[in-house]
Amino acid sequence: MKKSKGIRTETLYKIFIYVTLIALAITIIIPVAWVFLASIKENAEFYGNPWSLPEGIHLQNFVEAFRDAQMGEYLLNSVIVTTLSLFFLLVIALPAAYVLSRFTFMGSKFLNSFVKAGLFINVSYIAVPIFLMLLGWDSGLQELFGEGMFLNNRVILALIYASTALPFTIFLLSSYFVTLPSDFEEAASIDGAGHFRTMFSIMLPMAKPSIIIVILFNFLLFWNEYILALTLMPGENKTLPVGLLNLLAAERAAVNYGPMYAGMVIVMLPTLILYIIVQKRLTQGMTVGGVKG
Amino acid sequence: MNKNKSRNIFIIVCISPAIILFTLFMVAPTVEVFRMSLYRWGGFSNTREFVGLDNFKVLWNDTNFIQAFQNSIVLIVLVAIITLVFAIFFAAVLTKEKVKGDNFFRVIFYIPNILSIVVIAGIFSAVYDPSTGLLNSIFGVLSLESFQQMWLGNQDIVIYSVAGALVWQAVGYYMVMYMSSMASIPASFYEAAELEGAGKFKQFTSITLPLIWNNIRTTLTFYIISTINLSFLLVTAMTGGGPDGSTEVFLSYMYSQAYGNSTYGYGMAIGVIVFTFSFALAGIVSHITKRDVLEY
């Protein structure tokens, strides 16, 4: 008697678990899938039942988003800024992380905690001071050459993205370099390899798994970032999320839903594809560095 | 001697770009936040005037700031508690129960975390739309018309709508975090508890919870810092602080004062208060949740 009751509660418990799991999965899948479907709906369809499936594949929304809302141009900007940022970040952070984690020199302890303190600085606080700093440099240049170059500049934005990602990236890479035994460097030194050779041909190749995690995380970070892009690029060269922000605002005023959802698809599709390919690495890597933006 | 010199050159070449950029684009702006908060600067005059703590005194009586303060506290508390409960529950289910398709659920739950906040703002604008929104139409289908709301238009509930979007965004991330620390608890603990006749809930409260306590404490700090930041990014993209300031949060008010309104000094004073507040809150929470670490 008692046993059968135990089995019943066990089954009920199992059902309860599956119901909650499926419920959460639905609340995530439905809105995301809905955006994809909405991006191929015609404008008239938005006034009817939101659950109706698209009547046809209306790709005009994407054409409008790319052409009229300049999302094509912004896509190019985003690709340029993200690629450059990742390049800057790796070139700057890798040697720094290697030296900071494996060399002791005067001030090395201080520099390590100095960089680590950067983990507590959030971009949202410093966006406006960075803007004012660039504005000041620009007006200095204007007096000298007649035009500024720091605001609305993709390369400068990429450099700033890379700089703001330095503390986390150096922290993550250092925590890997620290674990390597010093035999590698000793062997290389005996073979007559200089410091640069040792770093480039022995230490950096070994850090490949960590480097991939760094690239994945920072790709998502740079691709999705909008507050710095919004603040530092008030004129031309907007990035995709800022372009999408404009589409959202335009949708609130006038009513043209289609291109807005097309814009959302353009922004999230690359990240979703990347995520599906590498999801295992990403969620495992997260536990290595666990810092949330 | 020569060897030493080449070592020093190597060190300097490797670290100076990082140190210079970090100082220039992170440390200097942070110092500027604190320094500028002591100046009256902006508006229509381009002059800077040292005013000491005057900006902070004005802030003390600024009802808009007080509202932003209240909204932020509501969001921090709600988002932290709801996300914590959901994330721990789902983490425990996915690690301890033999669920079919557990990998599928883990992959799906993490998706919101890879989306841009602007996309999330767009998604929730669609979900919360009063006439053609997904939420209201579900209530319509279920004949629960009384639940239909102006989710983003009603001043009394819009802050909860924002909290909903933030929780949606965060659950998967924290779940994965808790899963990794739960996975490191030895199975023998649960087997022993099973033999002693402890039920699932008892096992959870006396084994799982104490053993991941330190991890939970760390995430409490994350909740505070990331809710302050993400609520700003979401609100700026989704509601613009409206209607009538009812979703204005700490940093959105700072940003609109400093960037929109060009009252830089005043905006930075808000930044200083928020910065200090978030650290103090994180410190207090971390202190009162301190327990003896259980070794296993």
CSV table of N, CA and C in Angstrom, one decimal, chain A residues 10 13 16-18 20-21 24-25 27-29 31 34-35 46 50-51 92 95-96 98-99 103-105 111 114-115 118 120-122 124-126 128-133 137 160 163-164 166-167 195-196 199 220 224 226-227 230-231 241 244-245 248 252 261 264 267-268 271-272 275 279 282-283 286-287 290-293, chain B residues 7 10-11 14-15 17-19 21-27 29-30 33 36 41 89-90 93-94 97 99-100 105-116 118-119 122-123 126 132 134 137-138 168-169 173-174 176-177 180 200 222 226 229-230 232-233 236-238 251 254-255 258-259 264 268 271 274-275 278-279:
chain,number,residue,atom,x,y,z
A,10,GLU,N,6.1,9.5,-7.2
A,10,GLU,CA,7.3,9.6,-8.1
A,10,GLU,C,6.9,9.9,-9.5
A,13,TYR,N,5.8,13.5,-9.7
A,13,TYR,CA,7.0,14.4,-9.6
A,13,TYR,C,7.7,14.4,-11.0
A,16,PHE,N,5.6,16.6,-13.2
A,16,PHE,CA,5.8,18.0,-12.9
A,16,PHE,C,7.1,18.5,-13.4
A,17,ILE,N,8.2,17.7,-13.3
A,17,ILE,CA,9.5,18.1,-13.8
A,17,ILE,C,9.4,18.4,-15.3
A,18,TYR,N,8.8,17.5,-16.1
A,18,TYR,CA,8.8,17.6,-17.5
A,18,TYR,C,7.9,18.8,-17.9
A,20,THR,N,7.4,21.6,-16.2
A,20,THR,CA,8.2,22.9,-16.0
A,20,THR,C,9.3,23.0,-17.0
A,21,LEU,N,10.0,21.9,-17.3
A,21,LEU,CA,11.1,22.1,-18.3
A,21,LEU,C,10.5,22.5,-19.7
A,24,LEU,N,9.4,26.2,-19.7
A,24,LEU,CA,10.4,27.2,-19.9
A,24,LEU,C,11.0,27.1,-21.3
A,25,ALA,N,11.1,25.9,-21.8
A,25,ALA,CA,11.6,25.8,-23.2
A,25,ALA,C,10.7,26.6,-24.2
A,27,THR,N,8.7,29.1,-23.5
A,27,THR,CA,8.7,30.6,-23.4
A,27,THR,C,10.0,31.1,-24.0
A,28,ILE,N,11.0,30.3,-24.3
A,28,ILE,CA,12.2,30.8,-25.0
A,28,ILE,C,12.0,30.6,-26.5
A,29,ILE,N,11.6,29.3,-26.9
A,29,ILE,CA,11.5,29.0,-28.3
A,29,ILE,C,10.5,29.9,-29.0
A,31,PRO,N,8.9,33.0,-28.6
A,31,PRO,CA,9.2,34.4,-29.0
A,31,PRO,C,10.3,34.5,-30.0
A,34,TRP,N,8.9,33.2,-33.3
A,34,TRP,CA,7.9,34.1,-33.7
A,34,TRP,C,8.5,35.3,-34.5
A,35,VAL,N,9.7,35.8,-34.0
A,35,VAL,CA,10.3,36.9,-34.6
A,35,VAL,C,10.8,36.4,-36.0
A,46,PHE,N,0.1,41.9,-39.7
A,46,PHE,CA,0.4,42.2,-38.3
A,46,PHE,C,-0.8,42.7,-37.6
A,50,PRO,N,-1.9,37.4,-34.0
A,50,PRO,CA,-0.5,37.3,-34.0
A,50,PRO,C,0.0,35.8,-34.1
A,51,TRP,N,-0.9,34.8,-33.9
A,51,TRP,CA,-0.5,33.4,-34.0
A,51,TRP,C,-0.6,32.9,-35.4
A,92,ILE,N,47.0,42.2,-28.3
A,92,ILE,CA,47.4,43.0,-27.1
A,92,ILE,C,47.3,42.1,-25.9
A,95,PRO,N,50.2,38.5,-25.4
A,95,PRO,CA,51.5,38.7,-24.8
A,95,PRO,C,51.4,39.2,-23.3
A,96,ALA,N,50.4,40.1,-23.1
A,96,ALA,CA,50.3,40.6,-21.8
A,96,ALA,C,50.0,39.6,-20.8
A,98,TYR,N,50.5,36.4,-21.0
A,98,TYR,CA,51.6,35.5,-20.9
A,98,TYR,C,52.6,36.0,-19.9
A,99,VAL,N,53.0,37.3,-20.1
A,99,VAL,CA,54.1,37.9,-19.3
A,99,VAL,C,53.6,38.1,-17.8
A,103,PHE,N,56.0,35.7,-15.6
A,103,PHE,CA,57.2,36.4,-15.3
A,103,PHE,C,57.1,37.1,-13.9
A,104,THR,N,58.1,37.1,-13.1
A,104,THR,CA,58.1,38.0,-12.0
A,104,THR,C,59.1,39.1,-12.2
A,105,PHE,N,58.7,40.3,-12.0
A,105,PHE,CA,59.6,41.4,-12.2
A,105,PHE,C,59.1,42.5,-11.3
A,111,LEU,N,50.8,45.2,-11.1
A,111,LEU,CA,50.2,45.2,-12.4
A,111,LEU,C,49.1,44.2,-12.5
A,114,PHE,N,46.2,45.5,-10.6
A,114,PHE,CA,45.7,46.7,-11.4
A,114,PHE,C,44.8,46.2,-12.5
A,115,VAL,N,45.2,45.3,-13.3
A,115,VAL,CA,44.4,44.8,-14.4
A,115,VAL,C,43.1,44.1,-13.9
A,118,GLY,N,40.2,46.0,-13.1
A,118,GLY,CA,39.3,46.4,-14.2
A,118,GLY,C,38.1,45.6,-14.4
A,120,PHE,N,35.9,45.1,-12.4
A,120,PHE,CA,34.8,45.8,-11.7
A,120,PHE,C,34.3,47.0,-12.4
A,121,ILE,N,35.1,47.4,-13.4
A,121,ILE,CA,34.6,48.6,-14.1
A,121,ILE,C,33.7,48.2,-15.2
A,122,ASN,N,32.5,48.8,-15.2
A,122,ASN,CA,31.5,48.5,-16.2
A,122,ASN,C,31.4,49.6,-17.3
A,124,SER,N,29.1,50.7,-18.9
A,124,SER,CA,28.0,51.6,-18.9
A,124,SER,C,28.3,52.9,-18.1
A,125,TYR,N,29.2,52.8,-17.1
A,125,TYR,CA,29.6,53.9,-16.3
A,125,TYR,C,30.5,54.9,-17.1
A,126,ILE,N,31.3,54.3,-17.9
A,126,ILE,CA,32.4,55.1,-18.5
A,126,ILE,C,32.2,55.5,-19.9
A,128,VAL,N,30.1,57.8,-21.2
A,128,VAL,CA,30.1,59.2,-21.4
A,128,VAL,C,31.5,59.9,-21.2
A,129,PRO,N,32.2,59.5,-20.2
A,129,PRO,CA,33.6,60.1,-20.1
A,129,PRO,C,34.5,59.7,-21.3
A,130,ILE,N,34.3,58.5,-21.8
A,130,ILE,CA,35.1,58.2,-23.0
A,130,ILE,C,34.7,59.1,-24.2
A,131,PHE,N,33.4,59.3,-24.3
A,131,PHE,CA,32.8,60.2,-25.3
A,131,PHE,C,33.4,61.6,-25.2
A,132,LEU,N,33.5,62.1,-23.9
A,132,LEU,CA,34.0,63.5,-23.7
A,132,LEU,C,35.5,63.6,-24.0
A,133,MET,N,36.2,62.5,-23.7
A,133,MET,CA,37.6,62.5,-24.0
A,133,MET,C,37.9,62.5,-25.5
A,137,TRP,N,39.7,65.5,-27.8
A,137,TRP,CA,40.8,65.2,-28.7
A,137,TRP,C,40.4,65.7,-30.1
A,160,ILE,N,38.6,50.7,-28.6
A,160,ILE,CA,38.0,50.8,-27.3
A,160,ILE,C,37.3,49.6,-26.8
A,163,SER,N,40.0,47.4,-25.6
A,163,SER,CA,40.5,47.8,-24.3
A,163,SER,C,39.6,47.4,-23.2
A,164,THR,N,38.2,47.6,-23.4
A,164,THR,CA,37.3,47.3,-22.3
A,164,THR,C,37.2,45.8,-22.1
A,166,LEU,N,39.9,43.9,-22.1
A,166,LEU,CA,41.2,43.4,-21.7
A,166,LEU,C,41.2,42.7,-20.3
A,167,PRO,N,40.6,43.4,-19.3
A,167,PRO,CA,40.7,42.7,-18.0
A,167,PRO,C,40.2,41.3,-17.9
A,195,HIS,N,63.1,34.9,-26.0
A,195,HIS,CA,61.8,35.0,-25.3
A,195,HIS,C,60.6,35.0,-26.3
A,196,PHE,N,60.8,35.8,-27.4
A,196,PHE,CA,59.7,36.0,-28.4
A,196,PHE,C,59.5,34.7,-29.1
A,199,MET,N,57.6,32.3,-26.8
A,199,MET,CA,56.2,32.7,-26.7
A,199,MET,C,55.4,32.3,-27.9
A,220,LEU,N,30.5,37.5,-29.2
A,220,LEU,CA,29.2,37.8,-28.7
A,220,LEU,C,29.1,39.2,-28.1
A,224,ASN,N,27.1,42.2,-30.0
A,224,ASN,CA,25.8,42.6,-29.4
A,224,ASN,C,25.9,44.0,-28.7
A,226,TYR,N,25.9,47.8,-27.6
A,226,TYR,CA,25.3,48.9,-28.3
A,226,TYR,C,25.5,50.3,-27.6
A,227,ILE,N,25.8,50.3,-26.3
A,227,ILE,CA,25.8,51.6,-25.6
A,227,ILE,C,27.0,52.4,-26.0
A,230,LEU,N,26.5,53.5,-29.6
A,230,LEU,CA,25.5,54.6,-29.7
A,230,LEU,C,26.1,55.9,-29.3
A,231,THR,N,27.0,55.8,-28.2
A,231,THR,CA,27.5,57.1,-27.7
A,231,THR,C,28.7,57.6,-28.5
A,241,PRO,N,23.4,46.8,-33.9
A,241,PRO,CA,22.4,46.9,-32.8
A,241,PRO,C,21.9,48.4,-32.7
A,244,LEU,N,19.3,48.7,-35.3
A,244,LEU,CA,18.1,48.0,-34.9
A,244,LEU,C,17.4,48.9,-33.8
A,245,LEU,N,18.1,49.6,-33.0
A,245,LEU,CA,17.5,50.5,-32.0
A,245,LEU,C,16.7,51.6,-32.7
A,248,LEU,N,13.5,50.1,-34.0
A,248,LEU,CA,12.6,49.9,-32.9
A,248,LEU,C,11.9,51.2,-32.6
A,252,ARG,N,7.8,52.4,-33.1
A,252,ARG,CA,6.9,53.0,-32.1
A,252,ARG,C,6.2,54.2,-32.6
A,261,TYR,N,11.3,43.4,-37.7
A,261,TYR,CA,11.6,42.0,-37.4
A,261,TYR,C,12.7,41.5,-38.3
A,264,MET,N,15.8,42.4,-36.6
A,264,MET,CA,16.1,41.6,-35.5
A,264,MET,C,16.7,40.3,-35.9
A,267,VAL,N,20.4,40.8,-36.9
A,267,VAL,CA,21.3,40.9,-35.7
A,267,VAL,C,21.5,39.6,-35.0
A,268,MET,N,20.4,38.8,-34.9
A,268,MET,CA,20.6,37.6,-34.0
A,268,MET,C,21.0,36.3,-34.8
A,271,THR,N,24.7,35.2,-34.4
A,271,THR,CA,25.0,34.6,-33.0
A,271,THR,C,24.4,33.3,-32.8
A,272,LEU,N,23.2,33.1,-33.3
A,272,LEU,CA,22.5,31.8,-33.1
A,272,LEU,C,23.2,30.7,-33.9
A,275,TYR,N,26.3,29.9,-32.0
A,275,TYR,CA,26.0,29.2,-30.8
A,275,TYR,C,25.6,27.7,-31.0
A,279,GLN,N,27.9,25.4,-29.0
A,279,GLN,CA,27.3,25.6,-27.7
A,279,GLN,C,28.0,24.9,-26.6
A,282,LEU,N,31.0,26.8,-25.4
A,282,LEU,CA,30.6,28.1,-24.8
A,282,LEU,C,30.1,27.9,-23.3
A,283,THR,N,29.2,26.9,-23.1
A,283,THR,CA,28.7,26.8,-21.7
A,283,THR,C,29.8,26.1,-20.8
A,286,MET,N,32.2,29.1,-20.0
A,286,MET,CA,31.7,30.0,-19.1
A,286,MET,C,32.1,29.8,-17.7
A,287,THR,N,32.1,28.5,-17.3
A,287,THR,CA,32.4,28.2,-15.9
A,287,THR,C,33.9,28.5,-15.6
A,290,GLY,N,33.5,32.7,-15.6
A,290,GLY,CA,32.2,33.3,-15.1
A,290,GLY,C,32.2,34.7,-14.7
A,291,VAL,N,32.1,35.6,-15.6
A,291,VAL,CA,31.8,37.0,-15.3
A,291,VAL,C,30.7,37.4,-16.2
A,292,LYS,N,29.7,38.1,-15.7
A,292,LYS,CA,28.5,38.4,-16.5
A,292,LYS,C,28.5,39.9,-16.8
A,293,GLY,N,28.2,40.2,-18.0
A,293,GLY,CA,28.2,41.6,-18.5
A,293,GLY,C,27.3,42.5,-17.9
B,7,ARG,N,65.5,40.2,-21.5
B,7,ARG,CA,64.3,39.8,-20.8
B,7,ARG,C,63.4,41.0,-20.5
B,10,PHE,N,61.7,42.3,-23.5
B,10,PHE,CA,60.6,41.4,-23.8
B,10,PHE,C,59.4,41.8,-23.0
B,11,ILE,N,59.6,41.9,-21.7
B,11,ILE,CA,58.5,42.2,-20.7
B,11,ILE,C,57.8,43.5,-21.1
B,14,CYS,N,55.8,43.3,-24.3
B,14,CYS,CA,54.5,42.5,-24.2
B,14,CYS,C,53.4,43.2,-23.4
B,15,ILE,N,53.8,43.9,-22.3
B,15,ILE,CA,52.7,44.4,-21.5
B,15,ILE,C,52.4,45.9,-21.7
B,17,PRO,N,51.5,47.7,-24.4
B,17,PRO,CA,50.2,48.1,-25.1
B,17,PRO,C,49.0,47.9,-24.2
B,18,ALA,N,49.0,46.7,-23.6
B,18,ALA,CA,47.8,46.4,-22.7
B,18,ALA,C,47.6,47.4,-21.6
B,19,ILE,N,48.8,47.7,-20.9
B,19,ILE,CA,48.7,48.6,-19.8
B,19,ILE,C,48.3,50.1,-20.3
B,21,LEU,N,46.6,51.0,-23.0
B,21,LEU,CA,45.1,51.0,-23.5
B,21,LEU,C,44.2,50.9,-22.3
B,22,PHE,N,44.5,50.0,-21.4
B,22,PHE,CA,43.7,49.8,-20.2
B,22,PHE,C,43.6,51.1,-19.4
B,23,THR,N,44.8,51.7,-19.2
B,23,THR,CA,44.8,53.0,-18.4
B,23,THR,C,44.0,54.1,-19.2
B,24,LEU,N,44.2,54.2,-20.5
B,24,LEU,CA,43.7,55.3,-21.2
B,24,LEU,C,42.1,55.1,-21.4
B,25,PHE,N,41.6,53.9,-21.7
B,25,PHE,CA,40.2,53.8,-22.0
B,25,PHE,C,39.4,53.2,-20.8
B,26,MET,N,40.0,52.8,-19.7
B,26,MET,CA,39.2,52.3,-18.6
B,26,MET,C,39.5,53.0,-17.3
B,27,VAL,N,40.8,53.1,-17.0
B,27,VAL,CA,41.1,53.7,-15.7
B,27,VAL,C,40.9,55.2,-15.7
B,29,PRO,N,38.9,57.1,-17.7
B,29,PRO,CA,37.5,57.5,-17.7
B,29,PRO,C,36.8,57.3,-16.3
B,30,THR,N,37.3,56.2,-15.6
B,30,THR,CA,36.7,55.9,-14.3
B,30,THR,C,37.1,57.0,-13.3
B,33,VAL,N,35.0,60.0,-13.9
B,33,VAL,CA,33.6,60.0,-13.4
B,33,VAL,C,33.6,60.6,-12.0
B,36,MET,N,34.7,64.5,-12.3
B,36,MET,CA,33.7,65.4,-12.9
B,36,MET,C,32.5,65.6,-12.0
B,41,TRP,N,29.2,71.4,-14.8
B,41,TRP,CA,29.7,71.4,-16.2
B,41,TRP,C,28.6,71.0,-17.2
B,89,PHE,N,16.4,25.6,-9.3
B,89,PHE,CA,15.5,24.5,-9.6
B,89,PHE,C,15.8,23.7,-10.8
B,90,PHE,N,16.0,24.4,-11.9
B,90,PHE,CA,16.3,23.8,-13.2
B,90,PHE,C,17.7,23.1,-13.2
B,93,VAL,N,17.2,19.9,-11.3
B,93,VAL,CA,16.5,18.9,-12.1
B,93,VAL,C,17.4,18.3,-13.2
B,94,LEU,N,18.1,19.2,-13.9
B,94,LEU,CA,18.9,18.7,-15.0
B,94,LEU,C,20.2,17.9,-14.6
B,97,GLU,N,18.1,14.6,-11.8
B,97,GLU,CA,17.1,13.7,-12.4
B,97,GLU,C,17.6,13.2,-13.7
B,99,VAL,N,16.7,13.1,-16.8
B,99,VAL,CA,15.7,13.7,-17.7
B,99,VAL,C,16.1,13.3,-19.2
B,100,LYS,N,15.1,12.9,-19.9
B,100,LYS,CA,15.3,12.7,-21.4
B,100,LYS,C,15.5,14.0,-22.1
B,105,PHE,N,17.4,20.7,-23.4
B,105,PHE,CA,16.9,21.8,-22.5
B,105,PHE,C,18.1,22.8,-22.2
B,106,ARG,N,19.2,22.2,-21.9
B,106,ARG,CA,20.3,23.1,-21.5
B,106,ARG,C,20.7,24.1,-22.6
B,107,VAL,N,20.7,23.5,-23.9
B,107,VAL,CA,21.0,24.4,-25.0
B,107,VAL,C,20.0,25.5,-25.2
B,108,ILE,N,18.7,25.1,-25.1
B,108,ILE,CA,17.6,26.0,-25.3
B,108,ILE,C,17.6,27.1,-24.2
B,109,PHE,N,17.8,26.7,-23.0
B,109,PHE,CA,17.7,27.7,-21.9
B,109,PHE,C,18.8,28.7,-21.9
B,110,TYR,N,19.9,28.4,-22.6
B,110,TYR,CA,21.0,29.3,-22.6
B,110,TYR,C,20.9,30.4,-23.7
B,111,ILE,N,20.0,30.1,-24.7
B,111,ILE,CA,19.8,31.0,-25.8
B,111,ILE,C,19.7,32.5,-25.5
B,112,PRO,N,18.7,32.9,-24.6
B,112,PRO,CA,18.6,34.3,-24.3
B,112,PRO,C,19.9,35.0,-24.0
B,113,ASN,N,20.8,34.3,-23.4
B,113,ASN,CA,22.0,34.9,-23.0
B,113,ASN,C,22.9,35.3,-24.2
B,114,ILE,N,22.7,34.7,-25.3
B,114,ILE,CA,23.6,35.1,-26.5
B,114,ILE,C,22.9,36.2,-27.4
B,115,LEU,N,21.7,36.6,-27.0
B,115,LEU,CA,21.0,37.6,-27.8
B,115,LEU,C,21.4,39.0,-27.4
B,116,SER,N,21.5,39.9,-28.3
B,116,SER,CA,21.7,41.3,-28.0
B,116,SER,C,20.6,41.8,-27.2
B,118,VAL,N,19.3,44.6,-27.4
B,118,VAL,CA,18.4,45.3,-28.3
B,118,VAL,C,17.4,44.3,-28.9
B,119,VAL,N,17.8,43.1,-29.3
B,119,VAL,CA,16.9,42.1,-29.8
B,119,VAL,C,15.9,41.7,-28.7
B,122,GLY,N,13.3,44.1,-28.5
B,122,GLY,CA,12.4,44.0,-29.6
B,122,GLY,C,11.4,42.8,-29.4
B,123,ILE,N,12.0,41.7,-28.9
B,123,ILE,CA,11.1,40.5,-28.6
B,123,ILE,C,10.1,40.8,-27.6
B,126,ALA,N,7.2,42.9,-28.7
B,126,ALA,CA,6.2,42.1,-29.4
B,126,ALA,C,5.4,41.3,-28.5
B,132,THR,N,-1.7,43.5,-30.4
B,132,THR,CA,-1.4,42.3,-31.1
B,132,THR,C,-0.3,41.5,-30.4
B,134,LEU,N,1.8,38.8,-28.0
B,134,LEU,CA,1.6,37.4,-27.7
B,134,LEU,C,0.9,37.2,-26.4
B,137,SER,N,-2.8,38.0,-26.3
B,137,SER,CA,-3.6,37.2,-27.1
B,137,SER,C,-3.8,35.8,-26.5
B,138,ILE,N,-2.7,35.4,-25.7
B,138,ILE,CA,-2.9,34.1,-25.0
B,138,ILE,C,-4.0,34.2,-24.0
B,168,TRP,N,13.9,36.4,-17.9
B,168,TRP,CA,14.0,35.5,-19.1
B,168,TRP,C,15.4,35.5,-19.6
B,169,GLN,N,16.0,36.6,-19.6
B,169,GLN,CA,17.4,36.7,-20.1
B,169,GLN,C,18.4,35.9,-19.3
B,173,TYR,N,21.7,31.4,-18.0
B,173,TYR,CA,23.1,31.7,-17.6
B,173,TYR,C,23.4,31.2,-16.2
B,174,TYR,N,22.6,31.5,-15.3
B,174,TYR,CA,22.9,31.1,-13.9
B,174,TYR,C,22.6,29.6,-13.7
B,176,VAL,N,23.3,27.3,-15.8
B,176,VAL,CA,24.6,26.6,-16.3
B,176,VAL,C,25.6,26.7,-15.2
B,177,MET,N,25.7,27.9,-14.6
B,177,MET,CA,26.7,28.1,-13.5
B,177,MET,C,26.4,27.1,-12.3
B,180,SER,N,27.2,23.5,-13.0
B,180,SER,CA,28.6,23.0,-13.0
B,180,SER,C,29.1,22.8,-11.6
B,200,LYS,N,13.8,13.7,-1.6
B,200,LYS,CA,14.5,14.5,-2.5
B,200,LYS,C,14.7,16.0,-2.0
B,222,PHE,N,26.9,39.0,-8.7
B,222,PHE,CA,26.6,39.1,-10.1
B,222,PHE,C,25.2,39.7,-10.3
B,226,SER,N,25.0,43.0,-12.4
B,226,SER,CA,24.5,42.8,-13.8
B,226,SER,C,23.0,43.3,-13.9
B,229,ASN,N,23.3,47.0,-14.6
B,229,ASN,CA,23.8,47.3,-15.9
B,229,ASN,C,22.7,46.9,-17.0
B,230,LEU,N,22.2,45.7,-16.9
B,230,LEU,CA,21.3,45.2,-17.9
B,230,LEU,C,20.0,45.9,-17.9
B,232,PHE,N,19.5,49.0,-17.3
B,232,PHE,CA,19.8,50.2,-18.0
B,232,PHE,C,19.7,49.9,-19.5
B,233,LEU,N,20.5,48.9,-20.0
B,233,LEU,CA,20.5,48.6,-21.4
B,233,LEU,C,19.1,48.2,-22.0
B,236,THR,N,16.7,51.4,-21.8
B,236,THR,CA,17.0,52.4,-22.8
B,236,THR,C,16.5,51.9,-24.2
B,237,ALA,N,16.6,50.6,-24.5
B,237,ALA,CA,16.1,50.1,-25.8
B,237,ALA,C,14.6,49.9,-25.8
B,238,MET,N,14.0,49.6,-24.7
B,238,MET,CA,12.6,49.1,-24.8
B,238,MET,C,11.6,50.2,-24.4
B,251,LEU,N,21.2,53.8,-14.0
B,251,LEU,CA,22.1,54.2,-15.0
B,251,LEU,C,21.4,54.9,-16.2
B,254,MET,N,21.3,58.4,-15.2
B,254,MET,CA,22.7,58.9,-15.3
B,254,MET,C,23.0,59.3,-16.8
B,255,TYR,N,22.6,58.3,-17.7
B,255,TYR,CA,22.9,58.5,-19.1
B,255,TYR,C,22.1,59.6,-19.7
B,258,ALA,N,23.7,62.9,-18.4
B,258,ALA,CA,25.0,63.2,-18.8
B,258,ALA,C,25.1,63.3,-20.4
B,259,TYR,N,24.4,62.4,-21.1
B,259,TYR,CA,24.6,62.4,-22.5
B,259,TYR,C,23.4,63.2,-23.2
B,264,TYR,N,26.9,67.1,-17.6
B,264,TYR,CA,27.9,66.0,-17.3
B,264,TYR,C,28.2,65.9,-15.9
B,268,MET,N,27.6,62.5,-13.7
B,268,MET,CA,28.7,61.7,-13.1
B,268,MET,C,28.5,61.5,-11.6
B,271,GLY,N,26.5,58.6,-11.3
B,271,GLY,CA,27.4,57.5,-11.5
B,271,GLY,C,28.2,57.1,-10.2
B,274,VAL,N,25.8,55.5,-7.7
B,274,VAL,CA,25.4,54.1,-8.1
B,274,VAL,C,26.6,53.1,-7.9
B,275,PHE,N,27.8,53.6,-8.3
B,275,PHE,CA,29.0,52.8,-8.2
B,275,PHE,C,29.2,52.4,-6.7
B,278,SER,N,26.4,50.1,-5.4
B,278,SER,CA,26.4,48.7,-5.8
B,278,SER,C,27.5,47.9,-5.1
B,279,PHE,N,28.6,48.6,-4.9
B,279,PHE,CA,29.7,47.9,-4.1
B,279,PHE,C,29.3,47.7,-2.7
